[in-house]
Amino acid sequence: MILGVQVKPESLFKSAGICSIIIQMFYGVHAPPHIHVKYSGHEAVVDFQKMEIIKGSLLRRAANLVLDWVELHQSGLMEDWELCSNHQAPKPIAPLE
């Protein structure tokens, strides 16, 4: 499991890897608070307050891992969402152990 932070010109703000699952949050965010997830050719948007996939789909195992991680880090995700909303750098969030 890997956690990394990347900043790219296209405004990608965070990329965290959970077992090769890519989790991203972008500057210029819009409601509801969410993350973008990519894994094995699948893409989804996850509302991290409601802990549900609101767009796209993931393989069941990947979805379960992401939702477990979201549950453990909801407060950190919300803090990063607020930072991102103000175009500030996010704080790193630990990977799922």
PDB file of N, CA and C in Angstrom:
ATOM      1  N   MET A   1       0.844  -1.174   0.000  1.00  0.00           N
ATOM      2  CA  MET A   1       0.000   0.000   0.000  1.00  0.00           C
ATOM      3  C   MET A   1       0.890   1.237   0.000  1.00  0.00           C
ATOM      4  N   ILE A   2       0.535   2.188  -0.838  1.00  0.00           N
ATOM      5  CA  ILE A   2       1.372   3.359  -1.038  1.00  0.00           C
ATOM      6  C   ILE A   2       0.516   4.604  -0.866  1.00  0.00           C
ATOM      7  N   LEU A   3       1.104   5.632  -0.282  1.00  0.00           N
ATOM      8  CA  LEU A   3       0.431   6.922  -0.206  1.00  0.00           C
ATOM      9  C   LEU A   3       1.378   7.942  -0.792  1.00  0.00           C
ATOM     10  N   GLY A   4       0.918   8.724  -1.730  1.00  0.00           N
ATOM     11  CA  GLY A   4       1.762   9.748  -2.315  1.00  0.00           C
ATOM     12  C   GLY A   4       0.979  11.015  -2.545  1.00  0.00           C
ATOM     13  N   VAL A   5       1.672  12.095  -2.732  1.00  0.00           N
ATOM     14  CA  VAL A   5       1.026  13.363  -3.047  1.00  0.00           C
ATOM     15  C   VAL A   5       1.625  13.852  -4.350  1.00  0.00           C
ATOM     16  N   GLN A   6       0.782  14.224  -5.275  1.00  0.00           N
ATOM     17  CA  GLN A   6       1.230  14.751  -6.552  1.00  0.00           C
ATOM     18  C   GLN A   6       0.479  16.038  -6.837  1.00  0.00           C
ATOM     19  N   VAL A   7       1.170  17.002  -7.383  1.00  0.00           N
ATOM     20  CA  VAL A   7       0.505  18.211  -7.856  1.00  0.00           C
ATOM     21  C   VAL A   7       0.870  18.350  -9.318  1.00  0.00           C
ATOM     22  N   LYS A   8      -0.134  18.440 -10.167  1.00  0.00           N
ATOM     23  CA  LYS A   8       0.085  18.534 -11.607  1.00  0.00           C
ATOM     24  C   LYS A   8      -0.609  19.784 -12.149  1.00  0.00           C
ATOM     25  N   PRO A   9      -0.159  20.260 -13.296  1.00  0.00           N
ATOM     26  CA  PRO A   9      -0.761  21.463 -13.870  1.00  0.00           C
ATOM     27  C   PRO A   9      -2.265  21.365 -14.080  1.00  0.00           C
ATOM     28  N   GLU A  10      -2.770  20.164 -14.348  1.00  0.00           N
ATOM     29  CA  GLU A  10      -4.212  20.042 -14.591  1.00  0.00           C
ATOM     30  C   GLU A  10      -5.006  20.017 -13.297  1.00  0.00           C
ATOM     31  N   SER A  11      -4.381  20.445 -12.206  1.00  0.00           N
ATOM     32  CA  SER A  11      -4.984  20.674 -10.898  1.00  0.00           C
ATOM     33  C   SER A  11      -5.277  19.409 -10.103  1.00  0.00           C
ATOM     34  N   LEU A  12      -4.641  18.309 -10.459  1.00  0.00           N
ATOM     35  CA  LEU A  12      -4.735  17.116  -9.632  1.00  0.00           C
ATOM     36  C   LEU A  12      -4.095  17.443  -8.303  1.00  0.00           C
ATOM     37  N   PHE A  13      -4.792  17.193  -7.209  1.00  0.00           N
ATOM     38  CA  PHE A  13      -4.212  17.608  -5.950  1.00  0.00           C
ATOM     39  C   PHE A  13      -3.690  16.472  -5.121  1.00  0.00           C
ATOM     40  N   LYS A  14      -4.303  15.324  -5.154  1.00  0.00           N
ATOM     41  CA  LYS A  14      -3.797  14.248  -4.332  1.00  0.00           C
ATOM     42  C   LYS A  14      -4.004  12.926  -5.027  1.00  0.00           C
ATOM     43  N   SER A  15      -3.039  12.067  -4.883  1.00  0.00           N
ATOM     44  CA  SER A  15      -3.156  10.723  -5.411  1.00  0.00           C
ATOM     45  C   SER A  15      -2.643   9.768  -4.355  1.00  0.00           C
ATOM     46  N   ALA A  16      -3.520   8.973  -3.805  1.00  0.00           N
ATOM     47  CA  ALA A  16      -3.139   8.004  -2.782  1.00  0.00           C
ATOM     48  C   ALA A  16      -3.383   6.622  -3.352  1.00  0.00           C
ATOM     49  N   GLY A  17      -2.445   5.750  -3.195  1.00  0.00           N
ATOM     50  CA  GLY A  17      -2.615   4.393  -3.705  1.00  0.00           C
ATOM     51  C   GLY A  17      -2.952   3.437  -2.581  1.00  0.00           C
ATOM     52  N   ILE A  18      -4.023   2.704  -2.718  1.00  0.00           N
ATOM     53  CA  ILE A  18      -4.388   1.655  -1.771  1.00  0.00           C
ATOM     54  C   ILE A  18      -4.404   0.384  -2.598  1.00  0.00           C
ATOM     55  N   CYS A  19      -3.388  -0.461  -2.456  1.00  0.00           N
ATOM     56  CA  CYS A  19      -3.322  -1.701  -3.243  1.00  0.00           C
ATOM     57  C   CYS A  19      -3.520  -1.403  -4.728  1.00  0.00           C
ATOM     58  N   SER A  20      -2.826  -0.424  -5.256  1.00  0.00           N
ATOM     59  CA  SER A  20      -2.912   0.011  -6.650  1.00  0.00           C
ATOM     60  C   SER A  20      -4.233   0.693  -6.995  1.00  0.00           C
ATOM     61  N   ILE A  21      -5.020   1.007  -6.005  1.00  0.00           N
ATOM     62  CA  ILE A  21      -6.236   1.802  -6.226  1.00  0.00           C
ATOM     63  C   ILE A  21      -5.804   3.264  -6.157  1.00  0.00           C
ATOM     64  N   ILE A  22      -6.139   4.039  -7.164  1.00  0.00           N
ATOM     65  CA  ILE A  22      -5.759   5.445  -7.200  1.00  0.00           C
ATOM     66  C   ILE A  22      -6.926   6.287  -6.712  1.00  0.00           C
ATOM     67  N   ILE A  23      -6.647   7.122  -5.711  1.00  0.00           N
ATOM     68  CA  ILE A  23      -7.665   8.001  -5.129  1.00  0.00           C
ATOM     69  C   ILE A  23      -7.215   9.431  -5.381  1.00  0.00           C
ATOM     70  N   GLN A  24      -8.107  10.240  -5.929  1.00  0.00           N
ATOM     71  CA  GLN A  24      -7.768  11.607  -6.291  1.00  0.00           C
ATOM     72  C   GLN A  24      -8.831  12.583  -5.797  1.00  0.00           C
ATOM     73  N   MET A  25      -8.358  13.790  -5.491  1.00  0.00           N
ATOM     74  CA  MET A  25      -9.238  14.907  -5.174  1.00  0.00           C
ATOM     75  C   MET A  25      -8.676  16.089  -5.955  1.00  0.00           C
ATOM     76  N   PHE A  26      -9.534  16.963  -6.453  1.00  0.00           N
ATOM     77  CA  PHE A  26      -9.103  18.035  -7.331  1.00  0.00           C
ATOM     78  C   PHE A  26      -9.376  19.406  -6.723  1.00  0.00           C
ATOM     79  N   TYR A  27      -8.548  20.391  -7.128  1.00  0.00           N
ATOM     80  CA  TYR A  27      -8.842  21.790  -6.808  1.00  0.00           C
ATOM     81  C   TYR A  27     -10.101  22.187  -7.574  1.00  0.00           C
ATOM     82  N   GLY A  28     -10.745  23.257  -7.121  1.00  0.00           N
ATOM     83  CA  GLY A  28     -11.949  23.718  -7.794  1.00  0.00           C
ATOM     84  C   GLY A  28     -13.093  22.756  -7.581  1.00  0.00           C
ATOM     85  N   VAL A  29     -13.172  22.222  -6.384  1.00  0.00           N
ATOM     86  CA  VAL A  29     -14.140  21.179  -6.056  1.00  0.00           C
ATOM     87  C   VAL A  29     -15.574  21.688  -6.072  1.00  0.00           C
ATOM     88  N   HIS A  30     -16.495  20.763  -6.212  1.00  0.00           N
ATOM     89  CA  HIS A  30     -17.923  21.068  -6.197  1.00  0.00           C
ATOM     90  C   HIS A  30     -18.611  20.037  -5.306  1.00  0.00           C
ATOM     91  N   ALA A  31     -19.736  20.412  -4.756  1.00  0.00           N
ATOM     92  CA  ALA A  31     -20.470  19.528  -3.839  1.00  0.00           C
ATOM     93  C   ALA A  31     -21.054  18.348  -4.614  1.00  0.00           C
ATOM     94  N   PRO A  32     -21.276  17.236  -3.945  1.00  0.00           N
ATOM     95  CA  PRO A  32     -20.963  16.937  -2.553  1.00  0.00           C
ATOM     96  C   PRO A  32     -19.478  16.595  -2.395  1.00  0.00           C
ATOM     97  N   PRO A  33     -18.951  16.658  -1.170  1.00  0.00           N
ATOM     98  CA  PRO A  33     -17.554  16.282  -0.948  1.00  0.00           C
ATOM     99  C   PRO A  33     -17.312  14.849  -1.442  1.00  0.00           C
ATOM    100  N   HIS A  34     -16.306  14.690  -2.322  1.00  0.00           N
ATOM    101  CA  HIS A  34     -16.105  13.390  -2.947  1.00  0.00           C
ATOM    102  C   HIS A  34     -14.653  13.170  -3.351  1.00  0.00           C
ATOM    103  N   ILE A  35     -14.346  11.923  -3.659  1.00  0.00           N
ATOM    104  CA  ILE A  35     -13.056  11.544  -4.216  1.00  0.00           C
ATOM    105  C   ILE A  35     -13.303  10.800  -5.519  1.00  0.00           C
ATOM    106  N   HIS A  36     -12.302  10.816  -6.388  1.00  0.00           N
ATOM    107  CA  HIS A  36     -12.339  10.064  -7.638  1.00  0.00           C
ATOM    108  C   HIS A  36     -11.456   8.835  -7.442  1.00  0.00           C
ATOM    109  N   VAL A  37     -11.930   7.685  -7.864  1.00  0.00           N
ATOM    110  CA  VAL A  37     -11.214   6.432  -7.667  1.00  0.00           C
ATOM    111  C   VAL A  37     -11.037   5.720  -9.000  1.00  0.00           C
ATOM    112  N   LYS A  38      -9.815   5.200  -9.220  1.00  0.00           N
ATOM    113  CA  LYS A  38      -9.517   4.427 -10.434  1.00  0.00           C
ATOM    114  C   LYS A  38      -8.875   3.112 -10.015  1.00  0.00           C
ATOM    115  N   TYR A  39      -9.340   2.036 -10.632  1.00  0.00           N
ATOM    116  CA  TYR A  39      -8.752   0.729 -10.355  1.00  0.00           C
ATOM    117  C   TYR A  39      -9.094  -0.241 -11.480  1.00  0.00           C
ATOM    118  N   SER A  40      -8.087  -0.842 -12.047  1.00  0.00           N
ATOM    119  CA  SER A  40      -8.246  -1.920 -13.019  1.00  0.00           C
ATOM    120  C   SER A  40      -9.247  -1.580 -14.134  1.00  0.00           C
ATOM    121  N   GLY A  41      -9.112  -0.381 -14.689  1.00  0.00           N
ATOM    122  CA  GLY A  41      -9.985   0.019 -15.787  1.00  0.00           C
ATOM    123  C   GLY A  41     -11.350   0.538 -15.359  1.00  0.00           C
ATOM    124  N   HIS A  42     -11.622   0.565 -14.073  1.00  0.00           N
ATOM    125  CA  HIS A  42     -12.893   1.071 -13.555  1.00  0.00           C
ATOM    126  C   HIS A  42     -12.664   2.436 -12.911  1.00  0.00           C
ATOM    127  N   GLU A  43     -13.669   3.277 -12.985  1.00  0.00           N
ATOM    128  CA  GLU A  43     -13.608   4.595 -12.357  1.00  0.00           C
ATOM    129  C   GLU A  43     -14.904   4.851 -11.611  1.00  0.00           C
ATOM    130  N   ALA A  44     -14.774   5.545 -10.473  1.00  0.00           N
ATOM    131  CA  ALA A  44     -15.960   5.863  -9.677  1.00  0.00           C
ATOM    132  C   ALA A  44     -15.732   7.172  -8.931  1.00  0.00           C
ATOM    133  N   VAL A  45     -16.827   7.780  -8.553  1.00  0.00           N
ATOM    134  CA  VAL A  45     -16.808   8.946  -7.676  1.00  0.00           C
ATOM    135  C   VAL A  45     -17.481   8.509  -6.384  1.00  0.00           C
ATOM    136  N   VAL A  46     -16.806   8.772  -5.257  1.00  0.00           N
ATOM    137  CA  VAL A  46     -17.305   8.334  -3.953  1.00  0.00           C
ATOM    138  C   VAL A  46     -17.595   9.549  -3.081  1.00  0.00           C
ATOM    139  N   ASP A  47     -18.833   9.669  -2.646  1.00  0.00           N
ATOM    140  CA  ASP A  47     -19.232  10.677  -1.666  1.00  0.00           C
ATOM    141  C   ASP A  47     -18.712  10.176  -0.328  1.00  0.00           C
ATOM    142  N   PHE A  48     -17.723  10.871   0.243  1.00  0.00           N
ATOM    143  CA  PHE A  48     -17.126  10.348   1.468  1.00  0.00           C
ATOM    144  C   PHE A  48     -17.886  10.725   2.729  1.00  0.00           C
ATOM    145  N   GLN A  49     -18.886  11.571   2.646  1.00  0.00           N
ATOM    146  CA  GLN A  49     -19.742  11.812   3.809  1.00  0.00           C
ATOM    147  C   GLN A  49     -20.821  10.731   3.908  1.00  0.00           C
ATOM    148  N   LYS A  50     -21.401  10.363   2.785  1.00  0.00           N
ATOM    149  CA  LYS A  50     -22.427   9.317   2.774  1.00  0.00           C
ATOM    150  C   LYS A  50     -21.824   7.928   2.639  1.00  0.00           C
ATOM    151  N   MET A  51     -20.525   7.866   2.309  1.00  0.00           N
ATOM    152  CA  MET A  51     -19.815   6.605   2.115  1.00  0.00           C
ATOM    153  C   MET A  51     -20.501   5.732   1.065  1.00  0.00           C
ATOM    154  N   GLU A  52     -20.692   6.334  -0.131  1.00  0.00           N
ATOM    155  CA  GLU A  52     -21.307   5.578  -1.214  1.00  0.00           C
ATOM    156  C   GLU A  52     -20.774   6.034  -2.559  1.00  0.00           C
ATOM    157  N   ILE A  53     -20.795   5.118  -3.507  1.00  0.00           N
ATOM    158  CA  ILE A  53     -20.410   5.429  -4.879  1.00  0.00           C
ATOM    159  C   ILE A  53     -21.577   6.175  -5.526  1.00  0.00           C
ATOM    160  N   ILE A  54     -21.292   7.376  -6.025  1.00  0.00           N
ATOM    161  CA  ILE A  54     -22.362   8.186  -6.618  1.00  0.00           C
ATOM    162  C   ILE A  54     -22.270   8.251  -8.145  1.00  0.00           C
ATOM    163  N   LYS A  55     -21.161   7.756  -8.701  1.00  0.00           N
ATOM    164  CA  LYS A  55     -21.020   7.739 -10.152  1.00  0.00           C
ATOM    165  C   LYS A  55     -20.006   6.663 -10.516  1.00  0.00           C
ATOM    166  N   GLY A  56     -20.264   5.940 -11.578  1.00  0.00           N
ATOM    167  CA  GLY A  56     -19.347   4.914 -12.038  1.00  0.00           C
ATOM    168  C   GLY A  56     -19.458   3.634 -11.219  1.00  0.00           C
ATOM    169  N   SER A  57     -18.409   2.798 -11.318  1.00  0.00           N
ATOM    170  CA  SER A  57     -18.425   1.536 -10.576  1.00  0.00           C
ATOM    171  C   SER A  57     -17.001   1.047 -10.351  1.00  0.00           C
ATOM    172  N   LEU A  58     -16.859   0.177  -9.358  1.00  0.00           N
ATOM    173  CA  LEU A  58     -15.590  -0.471  -9.037  1.00  0.00           C
ATOM    174  C   LEU A  58     -15.857  -1.949  -8.829  1.00  0.00           C
ATOM    175  N   LEU A  59     -14.808  -2.742  -8.965  1.00  0.00           N
ATOM    176  CA  LEU A  59     -14.930  -4.148  -8.590  1.00  0.00           C
ATOM    177  C   LEU A  59     -15.274  -4.212  -7.100  1.00  0.00           C
ATOM    178  N   ARG A  60     -16.026  -5.222  -6.709  1.00  0.00           N
ATOM    179  CA  ARG A  60     -16.524  -5.308  -5.337  1.00  0.00           C
ATOM    180  C   ARG A  60     -15.401  -5.215  -4.296  1.00  0.00           C
ATOM    181  N   ARG A  61     -14.314  -5.942  -4.505  1.00  0.00           N
ATOM    182  CA  ARG A  61     -13.215  -5.921  -3.538  1.00  0.00           C
ATOM    183  C   ARG A  61     -12.614  -4.520  -3.424  1.00  0.00           C
ATOM    184  N   ALA A  62     -12.411  -3.863  -4.552  1.00  0.00           N
ATOM    185  CA  ALA A  62     -11.866  -2.507  -4.555  1.00  0.00           C
ATOM    186  C   ALA A  62     -12.825  -1.537  -3.867  1.00  0.00           C
ATOM    187  N   ALA A  63     -14.108  -1.654  -4.161  1.00  0.00           N
ATOM    188  CA  ALA A  63     -15.106  -0.781  -3.530  1.00  0.00           C
ATOM    189  C   ALA A  63     -15.089  -0.960  -2.012  1.00  0.00           C
ATOM    190  N   ASN A  64     -15.002  -2.197  -1.557  1.00  0.00           N
ATOM    191  CA  ASN A  64     -14.968  -2.450  -0.115  1.00  0.00           C
ATOM    192  C   ASN A  64     -13.726  -1.849   0.536  1.00  0.00           C
ATOM    193  N   LEU A  65     -12.567  -1.989  -0.120  1.00  0.00           N
ATOM    194  CA  LEU A  65     -11.334  -1.408   0.422  1.00  0.00           C
ATOM    195  C   LEU A  65     -11.422   0.116   0.494  1.00  0.00           C
ATOM    196  N   VAL A  66     -11.927   0.719  -0.566  1.00  0.00           N
ATOM    197  CA  VAL A  66     -12.060   2.176  -0.595  1.00  0.00           C
ATOM    198  C   VAL A  66     -13.005   2.647   0.504  1.00  0.00           C
ATOM    199  N   LEU A  67     -14.153   2.000   0.635  1.00  0.00           N
ATOM    200  CA  LEU A  67     -15.123   2.425   1.651  1.00  0.00           C
ATOM    201  C   LEU A  67     -14.590   2.198   3.067  1.00  0.00           C
ATOM    202  N   ASP A  68     -13.799   1.137   3.280  1.00  0.00           N
ATOM    203  CA  ASP A  68     -13.150   0.945   4.584  1.00  0.00           C
ATOM    204  C   ASP A  68     -12.182   2.079   4.870  1.00  0.00           C
ATOM    205  N   TRP A  69     -11.393   2.450   3.858  1.00  0.00           N
ATOM    206  CA  TRP A  69     -10.431   3.541   4.011  1.00  0.00           C
ATOM    207  C   TRP A  69     -11.144   4.865   4.270  1.00  0.00           C
ATOM    208  N   VAL A  70     -12.211   5.125   3.526  1.00  0.00           N
ATOM    209  CA  VAL A  70     -12.989   6.353   3.705  1.00  0.00           C
ATOM    210  C   VAL A  70     -13.550   6.423   5.124  1.00  0.00           C
ATOM    211  N   GLU A  71     -14.078   5.317   5.611  1.00  0.00           N
ATOM    212  CA  GLU A  71     -14.644   5.296   6.961  1.00  0.00           C
ATOM    213  C   GLU A  71     -13.589   5.665   8.006  1.00  0.00           C
ATOM    214  N   LEU A  72     -12.383   5.163   7.833  1.00  0.00           N
ATOM    215  CA  LEU A  72     -11.302   5.452   8.782  1.00  0.00           C
ATOM    216  C   LEU A  72     -10.805   6.895   8.697  1.00  0.00           C
ATOM    217  N   HIS A  73     -10.979   7.529   7.543  1.00  0.00           N
ATOM    218  CA  HIS A  73     -10.358   8.839   7.316  1.00  0.00           C
ATOM    219  C   HIS A  73     -11.342   9.940   6.931  1.00  0.00           C
ATOM    220  N   GLN A  74     -12.590   9.818   7.332  1.00  0.00           N
ATOM    221  CA  GLN A  74     -13.587  10.823   6.948  1.00  0.00           C
ATOM    222  C   GLN A  74     -13.205  12.225   7.403  1.00  0.00           C
ATOM    223  N   SER A  75     -12.718  12.367   8.629  1.00  0.00           N
ATOM    224  CA  SER A  75     -12.390  13.713   9.119  1.00  0.00           C
ATOM    225  C   SER A  75     -11.210  14.290   8.337  1.00  0.00           C
ATOM    226  N   GLY A  76     -10.200  13.479   8.041  1.00  0.00           N
ATOM    227  CA  GLY A  76      -9.067  13.955   7.249  1.00  0.00           C
ATOM    228  C   GLY A  76      -9.472  14.308   5.836  1.00  0.00           C
ATOM    229  N   LEU A  77     -10.354  13.519   5.252  1.00  0.00           N
ATOM    230  CA  LEU A  77     -10.852  13.819   3.911  1.00  0.00           C
ATOM    231  C   LEU A  77     -11.616  15.140   3.904  1.00  0.00           C
ATOM    232  N   MET A  78     -12.427  15.365   4.929  1.00  0.00           N
ATOM    233  CA  MET A  78     -13.186  16.615   4.988  1.00  0.00           C
ATOM    234  C   MET A  78     -12.253  17.803   5.177  1.00  0.00           C
ATOM    235  N   GLU A  79     -11.223  17.622   5.990  1.00  0.00           N
ATOM    236  CA  GLU A  79     -10.229  18.683   6.181  1.00  0.00           C
ATOM    237  C   GLU A  79      -9.524  18.989   4.855  1.00  0.00           C
ATOM    238  N   ASP A  80      -9.129  17.942   4.124  1.00  0.00           N
ATOM    239  CA  ASP A  80      -8.500  18.148   2.826  1.00  0.00           C
ATOM    240  C   ASP A  80      -9.471  18.783   1.830  1.00  0.00           C
ATOM    241  N   TRP A  81     -10.750  18.418   1.909  1.00  0.00           N
ATOM    242  CA  TRP A  81     -11.763  19.013   1.033  1.00  0.00           C
ATOM    243  C   TRP A  81     -11.826  20.529   1.256  1.00  0.00           C
ATOM    244  N   GLU A  82     -11.810  20.923   2.527  1.00  0.00           N
ATOM    245  CA  GLU A  82     -11.850  22.355   2.843  1.00  0.00           C
ATOM    246  C   GLU A  82     -10.588  23.052   2.343  1.00  0.00           C
ATOM    247  N   LEU A  83      -9.428  22.436   2.541  1.00  0.00           N
ATOM    248  CA  LEU A  83      -8.180  23.011   2.038  1.00  0.00           C
ATOM    249  C   LEU A  83      -8.234  23.148   0.522  1.00  0.00           C
ATOM    250  N   CYS A  84      -8.679  22.095  -0.132  1.00  0.00           N
ATOM    251  CA  CYS A  84      -8.765  22.087  -1.587  1.00  0.00           C
ATOM    252  C   CYS A  84      -9.729  23.165  -2.085  1.00  0.00           C
ATOM    253  N   SER A  85     -10.826  23.342  -1.377  1.00  0.00           N
ATOM    254  CA  SER A  85     -11.808  24.366  -1.744  1.00  0.00           C
ATOM    255  C   SER A  85     -11.197  25.760  -1.709  1.00  0.00           C
ATOM    256  N   ASN A  86     -10.177  25.927  -0.871  1.00  0.00           N
ATOM    257  CA  ASN A  86      -9.494  27.212  -0.736  1.00  0.00           C
ATOM    258  C   ASN A  86      -8.153  27.224  -1.478  1.00  0.00           C
ATOM    259  N   HIS A  87      -7.974  26.277  -2.389  1.00  0.00           N
ATOM    260  CA  HIS A  87      -6.756  26.157  -3.199  1.00  0.00           C
ATOM    261  C   HIS A  87      -5.496  26.095  -2.339  1.00  0.00           C
ATOM    262  N   GLN A  88      -5.585  25.365  -1.232  1.00  0.00           N
ATOM    263  CA  GLN A  88      -4.436  25.143  -0.359  1.00  0.00           C
ATOM    264  C   GLN A  88      -4.015  23.684  -0.449  1.00  0.00           C
ATOM    265  N   ALA A  89      -2.753  23.441  -0.145  1.00  0.00           N
ATOM    266  CA  ALA A  89      -2.222  22.073  -0.221  1.00  0.00           C
ATOM    267  C   ALA A  89      -2.861  21.186   0.849  1.00  0.00           C
ATOM    268  N   PRO A  90      -3.213  19.978   0.474  1.00  0.00           N
ATOM    269  CA  PRO A  90      -3.820  19.041   1.431  1.00  0.00           C
ATOM    270  C   PRO A  90      -2.777  18.423   2.349  1.00  0.00           C
ATOM    271  N   LYS A  91      -3.250  17.816   3.399  1.00  0.00           N
ATOM    272  CA  LYS A  91      -2.388  17.058   4.297  1.00  0.00           C
ATOM    273  C   LYS A  91      -2.425  15.593   3.863  1.00  0.00           C
ATOM    274  N   PRO A  92      -1.314  14.884   3.998  1.00  0.00           N
ATOM    275  CA  PRO A  92      -1.309  13.467   3.626  1.00  0.00           C
ATOM    276  C   PRO A  92      -2.261  12.640   4.500  1.00  0.00           C
ATOM    277  N   ILE A  93      -2.841  11.619   3.911  1.00  0.00           N
ATOM    278  CA  ILE A  93      -3.719  10.699   4.633  1.00  0.00           C
ATOM    279  C   ILE A  93      -3.095   9.319   4.547  1.00  0.00           C
ATOM    280  N   ALA A  94      -3.043   8.638   5.660  1.00  0.00           N
ATOM    281  CA  ALA A  94      -2.399   7.325   5.737  1.00  0.00           C
ATOM    282  C   ALA A  94      -3.128   6.291   4.880  1.00  0.00           C
ATOM    283  N   PRO A  95      -2.387   5.328   4.350  1.00  0.00           N
ATOM    284  CA  PRO A  95      -3.010   4.249   3.583  1.00  0.00           C
ATOM    285  C   PRO A  95      -3.734   3.277   4.508  1.00  0.00           C
ATOM    286  N   LEU A  96      -4.540   2.425   3.911  1.00  0.00           N
ATOM    287  CA  LEU A  96      -5.206   1.372   4.660  1.00  0.00           C
ATOM    288  C   LEU A  96      -4.158   0.342   5.044  1.00  0.00           C
ATOM    289  N   GLU A  97      -4.077   0.044   6.316  1.00  0.00           N
ATOM    290  CA  GLU A  97      -3.068  -0.926   6.809  1.00  0.00           C
ATOM    291  C   GLU A  97      -3.643  -2.321   6.844  1.00  0.00           C
TER     292      GLU A  97
END
